[in-house]
PDB file of C-alpha atoms in Angstrom:
ATOM      1  CA  MET A 271       1.457  12.216  -9.669  1.00  0.00           C
ATOM      2  CA  ASP A 272       0.267  15.235  -8.080  1.00  0.00           C
ATOM      3  CA  GLN A 273      -2.025  13.700  -5.846  1.00  0.00           C
ATOM      4  CA  ASN A 274      -1.678  13.746  -1.775  1.00  0.00           C
ATOM      5  CA  ILE A 275      -3.923  10.991  -0.328  1.00  0.00           C
ATOM      6  CA  TYR A 276      -3.143  10.199   2.787  1.00  0.00           C
ATOM      7  CA  ILE A 277      -5.893   8.821   4.991  1.00  0.00           C
ATOM      8  CA  LYS A 278      -4.785   8.366   8.688  1.00  0.00           C
ATOM      9  CA  ASN A 279      -6.093   6.013  11.426  1.00  0.00           C
ATOM     10  CA  LYS A 280      -6.294   8.274  14.068  1.00  0.00           C
ATOM     11  CA  LYS A 281      -8.025   6.073  16.714  1.00  0.00           C
ATOM     12  CA  ALA A 282      -5.402   3.537  16.566  1.00  0.00           C
ATOM     13  CA  TYR A 283      -3.080   5.738  17.566  1.00  0.00           C
ATOM     14  CA  PHE A 284      -5.134   6.376  20.717  1.00  0.00           C
ATOM     15  CA  GLU A 285      -6.274   2.624  21.334  1.00  0.00           C
ATOM     16  CA  TYR A 286      -2.808   1.008  20.731  1.00  0.00           C
ATOM     17  CA  HIS A 287       0.897   1.166  21.438  1.00  0.00           C
ATOM     18  CA  ILE A 288       2.228   0.634  18.150  1.00  0.00           C
ATOM     19  CA  LEU A 289       5.322  -1.659  18.131  1.00  0.00           C
ATOM     20  CA  ASP A 290       6.308  -1.995  14.415  1.00  0.00           C
ATOM     21  CA  LYS A 291       5.254  -0.891  11.293  1.00  0.00           C
ATOM     22  CA  TYR A 292       4.963  -2.470   7.819  1.00  0.00           C
ATOM     23  CA  VAL A 293       4.063  -0.762   4.472  1.00  0.00           C
ATOM     24  CA  ALA A 294       1.666  -3.528   2.541  1.00  0.00           C
ATOM     25  CA  GLY A 295       0.043  -3.142  -1.202  1.00  0.00           C
ATOM     26  CA  ILE A 296      -3.395  -3.905  -1.494  1.00  0.00           C
ATOM     27  CA  LYS A 297      -5.076  -5.859  -3.752  1.00  0.00           C
ATOM     28  CA  LEU A 298      -7.821  -3.931  -5.262  1.00  0.00           C
ATOM     29  CA  LEU A 299     -10.411  -3.395  -7.989  1.00  0.00           C
ATOM     30  CA  GLY A 300     -10.427  -0.575 -10.683  1.00  0.00           C
ATOM     31  CA  THR A 301     -13.227   1.271  -9.256  1.00  0.00           C
ATOM     32  CA  GLU A 302     -11.648   0.673  -5.651  1.00  0.00           C
ATOM     33  CA  ILE A 303      -8.230   2.559  -6.283  1.00  0.00           C
ATOM     34  CA  LYS A 304     -10.584   5.667  -8.437  1.00  0.00           C
ATOM     35  CA  SER A 305     -12.503   6.212  -5.439  1.00  0.00           C
ATOM     36  CA  ILE A 306      -9.409   6.293  -3.109  1.00  0.00           C
ATOM     37  CA  ARG A 307      -7.477   8.663  -5.383  1.00  0.00           C
ATOM     38  CA  SER A 308     -10.791  10.864  -4.999  1.00  0.00           C
ATOM     39  CA  GLY A 309     -10.188  10.394  -0.934  1.00  0.00           C
ATOM     40  CA  LYS A 310     -13.254   8.334  -0.300  1.00  0.00           C
ATOM     41  CA  ALA A 311     -12.236   5.879   1.967  1.00  0.00           C
ATOM     42  CA  ASN A 312     -12.319   5.445   5.750  1.00  0.00           C
ATOM     43  CA  VAL A 313     -10.169   3.096   7.544  1.00  0.00           C
ATOM     44  CA  ASN A 314     -11.244   3.871  11.139  1.00  0.00           C
ATOM     45  CA  ASP A 315     -13.145   0.265  12.024  1.00  0.00           C
ATOM     46  CA  ALA A 316     -10.879  -1.443   9.748  1.00  0.00           C
ATOM     47  CA  PHE A 317      -8.663  -4.434  11.150  1.00  0.00           C
ATOM     48  CA  CYS A 318      -6.221  -7.111   9.506  1.00  0.00           C
ATOM     49  CA  THR A 319      -6.372 -10.928  10.148  1.00  0.00           C
ATOM     50  CA  PHE A 320      -4.892 -13.979   9.228  1.00  0.00           C
ATOM     51  CA  ILE A 321      -7.063 -16.158   6.524  1.00  0.00           C
ATOM     52  CA  ASP A 322      -5.383 -19.244   5.145  1.00  0.00           C
ATOM     53  CA  ASN A 323      -1.765 -17.727   5.685  1.00  0.00           C
ATOM     54  CA  GLN A 324      -2.733 -14.635   3.480  1.00  0.00           C
ATOM     55  CA  LEU A 325      -3.046 -11.436   5.764  1.00  0.00           C
ATOM     56  CA  TYR A 326      -6.891  -9.825   5.066  1.00  0.00           C
ATOM     57  CA  VAL A 327      -7.788  -6.228   5.875  1.00  0.00           C
ATOM     58  CA  ARG A 328     -11.165  -6.356   6.745  1.00  0.00           C
ATOM     59  CA  ASN A 329     -14.014  -3.460   6.947  1.00  0.00           C
ATOM     60  CA  LEU A 330     -11.845  -1.390   5.393  1.00  0.00           C
ATOM     61  CA  HIS A 331     -14.726   1.106   3.618  1.00  0.00           C
ATOM     62  CA  ILE A 332     -13.863   2.265   0.534  1.00  0.00           C
ATOM     63  CA  SER A 333     -17.195   4.081  -1.306  1.00  0.00           C
ATOM     64  CA  GLU A 334     -18.470   3.368  -4.387  1.00  0.00           C
ATOM     65  CA  TYR A 335     -16.992   4.935  -7.529  1.00  0.00           C
ATOM     66  CA  SER A 336     -19.791   7.542  -8.347  1.00  0.00           C
ATOM     67  CA  TYR A 337     -18.893   6.756 -12.123  1.00  0.00           C
ATOM     68  CA  GLY A 338     -18.816   2.971 -11.711  1.00  0.00           C
ATOM     69  CA  SER A 339     -21.732   1.110 -13.436  1.00  0.00           C
ATOM     70  CA  PHE A 340     -22.546  -2.551 -12.743  1.00  0.00           C
ATOM     71  CA  TYR A 341     -18.946  -2.999 -12.384  1.00  0.00           C
ATOM     72  CA  ASN A 342     -18.810  -1.443  -8.998  1.00  0.00           C
ATOM     73  CA  HIS A 343     -17.330  -3.207  -5.911  1.00  0.00           C
ATOM     74  CA  GLU A 344     -18.450  -3.450  -2.646  1.00  0.00           C
ATOM     75  CA  ALA A 345     -17.594  -0.926   0.109  1.00  0.00           C
ATOM     76  CA  LYS A 346     -16.656  -3.371   2.794  1.00  0.00           C
ATOM     77  CA  ARG A 347     -15.516  -6.234   1.429  1.00  0.00           C
ATOM     78  CA  ASP A 348     -12.082  -8.309   2.596  1.00  0.00           C
ATOM     79  CA  ARG A 349      -8.991  -7.459   0.668  1.00  0.00           C
ATOM     80  CA  VAL A 350      -5.496  -9.151   0.573  1.00  0.00           C
ATOM     81  CA  LEU A 351      -2.515  -7.689   1.784  1.00  0.00           C
ATOM     82  CA  LEU A 352       0.562  -7.949  -0.295  1.00  0.00           C
ATOM     83  CA  LEU A 353       4.100  -7.803   1.808  1.00  0.00           C
ATOM     84  CA  ASN A 354       6.836 -10.841   1.581  1.00  0.00           C
ATOM     85  CA  LYS A 355       6.707 -14.286   2.814  1.00  0.00           C
ATOM     86  CA  LYS A 356       9.429 -13.417   5.507  1.00  0.00           C
ATOM     87  CA  GLU A 357       7.577 -10.641   6.599  1.00  0.00           C
ATOM     88  CA  LEU A 358       4.009 -12.330   6.952  1.00  0.00           C
ATOM     89  CA  LYS A 359       5.579 -15.178   8.740  1.00  0.00           C
ATOM     90  CA  LYS A 360       6.867 -12.659  11.149  1.00  0.00           C
ATOM     91  CA  LEU A 361       3.530 -10.932  11.301  1.00  0.00           C
ATOM     92  CA  GLN A 362       1.397 -14.188  12.066  1.00  0.00           C
ATOM     93  CA  THR A 363       4.473 -15.613  14.765  1.00  0.00           C
ATOM     94  CA  ARG A 364       4.199 -12.322  16.519  1.00  0.00           C
ATOM     95  CA  GLY A 365       0.253 -11.869  16.158  1.00  0.00           C
ATOM     96  CA  GLU A 366      -0.586 -14.809  17.646  1.00  0.00           C
ATOM     97  CA  GLU A 367       0.968 -13.712  21.106  1.00  0.00           C
ATOM     98  CA  LYS A 368      -1.452 -12.724  23.769  1.00  0.00           C
ATOM     99  CA  GLY A 369      -2.255  -9.229  23.730  1.00  0.00           C
ATOM    100  CA  LEU A 370      -0.729  -8.265  20.263  1.00  0.00           C
ATOM    101  CA  THR A 371      -2.981  -7.020  17.251  1.00  0.00           C
ATOM    102  CA  ILE A 372      -2.456  -6.207  13.848  1.00  0.00           C
ATOM    103  CA  VAL A 373      -4.456  -2.878  12.871  1.00  0.00           C
ATOM    104  CA  PRO A 374      -4.109  -0.438   9.544  1.00  0.00           C
ATOM    105  CA  LEU A 375      -2.622   3.052  10.443  1.00  0.00           C
ATOM    106  CA  ALA A 376      -2.916   5.049   7.226  1.00  0.00           C
ATOM    107  CA  LEU A 377      -3.861   4.370   3.493  1.00  0.00           C
ATOM    108  CA  PHE A 378      -2.055   6.026   1.068  1.00  0.00           C
ATOM    109  CA  ILE A 379      -0.849   6.136  -2.710  1.00  0.00           C
ATOM    110  CA  SER A 380       3.054   5.906  -3.352  1.00  0.00           C
ATOM    111  CA  GLU A 381       4.902   7.636  -5.834  1.00  0.00           C
ATOM    112  CA  ARG A 382       4.379   5.044  -8.361  1.00  0.00           C
ATOM    113  CA  GLY A 383       0.369   5.356  -7.983  1.00  0.00           C
ATOM    114  CA  PHE A 384      -0.184   2.269  -5.731  1.00  0.00           C
ATOM    115  CA  ALA A 385      -2.585   2.555  -2.896  1.00  0.00           C
ATOM    116  CA  LYS A 386      -0.387   1.331   0.059  1.00  0.00           C
ATOM    117  CA  LEU A 387      -1.512   0.562   3.619  1.00  0.00           C
ATOM    118  CA  GLU A 388       0.760   1.244   6.590  1.00  0.00           C
ATOM    119  CA  ILE A 389      -0.004  -1.447   9.162  1.00  0.00           C
ATOM    120  CA  GLY A 390       1.335  -1.680  12.505  1.00  0.00           C
ATOM    121  CA  LEU A 391       1.807  -4.739  14.877  1.00  0.00           C
ATOM    122  CA  ALA A 392       0.084  -2.951  18.335  1.00  0.00           C
ATOM    123  CA  GLN A 393      -1.082  -3.552  21.877  1.00  0.00           C
ATOM    124  CA  GLY A 394      -3.739  -2.578  23.630  1.00  0.00           C
ATOM    125  CA  LYS A 395      -3.846   0.665  25.725  1.00  0.00           C
ATOM    126  CA  LYS A 396      -4.856   0.409  29.024  1.00  0.00           C
ATOM    127  CA  THR A 397      -7.666   3.091  30.262  1.00  0.00           C
ATOM    128  CA  PHE A 398      -4.957   5.272  32.000  1.00  0.00           C
ATOM    129  CA  ASP A 399      -2.745   5.050  29.407  1.00  0.00           C
ATOM    130  CA  LYS A 400      -5.478   6.884  27.120  1.00  0.00           C
ATOM    131  CA  ARG A 401      -5.854   9.685  29.628  1.00  0.00           C
ATOM    132  CA  GLU A 402      -2.219  10.295  29.729  1.00  0.00           C
ATOM    133  CA  THR A 403      -1.929  10.295  25.793  1.00  0.00           C
ATOM    134  CA  LEU A 404      -5.293  12.676  26.352  1.00  0.00           C
ATOM    135  CA  LYS A 405      -3.044  15.010  28.817  1.00  0.00           C
ATOM    136  CA  GLU A 406       0.208  14.908  26.617  1.00  0.00           C
ATOM    137  CA  ARG A 407      -1.960  16.028  23.938  1.00  0.00           C
ATOM    138  CA  ASP A 408      -3.364  19.045  25.724  1.00  0.00           C
ATOM    139  CA  THR A 409      -0.500  20.161  27.209  1.00  0.00           C
ATOM    140  CA  LYS A 410       1.465  20.027  23.673  1.00  0.00           C
ATOM    141  CA  ILE A 411      -1.122  22.516  22.315  1.00  0.00           C
ATOM    142  CA  GLU A 412      -1.191  24.856  25.448  1.00  0.00           C
ATOM    143  CA  ILE A 413       2.606  25.006  24.862  1.00  0.00           C
ATOM    144  CA  ASP A 414       2.015  26.057  20.791  1.00  0.00           C
ATOM    145  CA  ARG A 415      -0.561  28.557  21.749  1.00  0.00           C
ATOM    146  CA  ALA A 416       2.146  30.127  24.155  1.00  0.00           C
ATOM    147  CA  MET A 417       4.635  29.856  21.806  1.00  0.00           C
ATOM    148  CA  LYS A 418       2.422  31.650  19.095  1.00  0.00           C
ATOM    149  CA  ARG A 419       1.539  34.358  21.411  1.00  0.00           C
TER     150      ARG A 419
END
């Protein structure tokens, strides 16, 4: 496998403090994995929720496969995330705490060719935290520019 598919959710890092990270498998259809391998997915509006003790990712947009016929999938359907029972239980208890949520951070293809979703247990940032993040990013860019000269 020579494909380096790594679709990052930049909005999540700006909106949330990431406390824990997990790598989960995704239950996909055939045309969905083909679309992901061609890089046609969007993680920005996605979020994770528990339905009947299973973790689902919602609003994960995977474009329809261009060569698919009537077997094509829905672009924004709920997809099951595959984790160990121990990890699911831990996420469910921590996710019910006030102010904590589970957000998808990145979608990538593993070495074995499986689609994986990196999820994080996150806490929302306040507006001053967001401004501080912007300032840090600007100073880092200025330092990098000064180092190049």
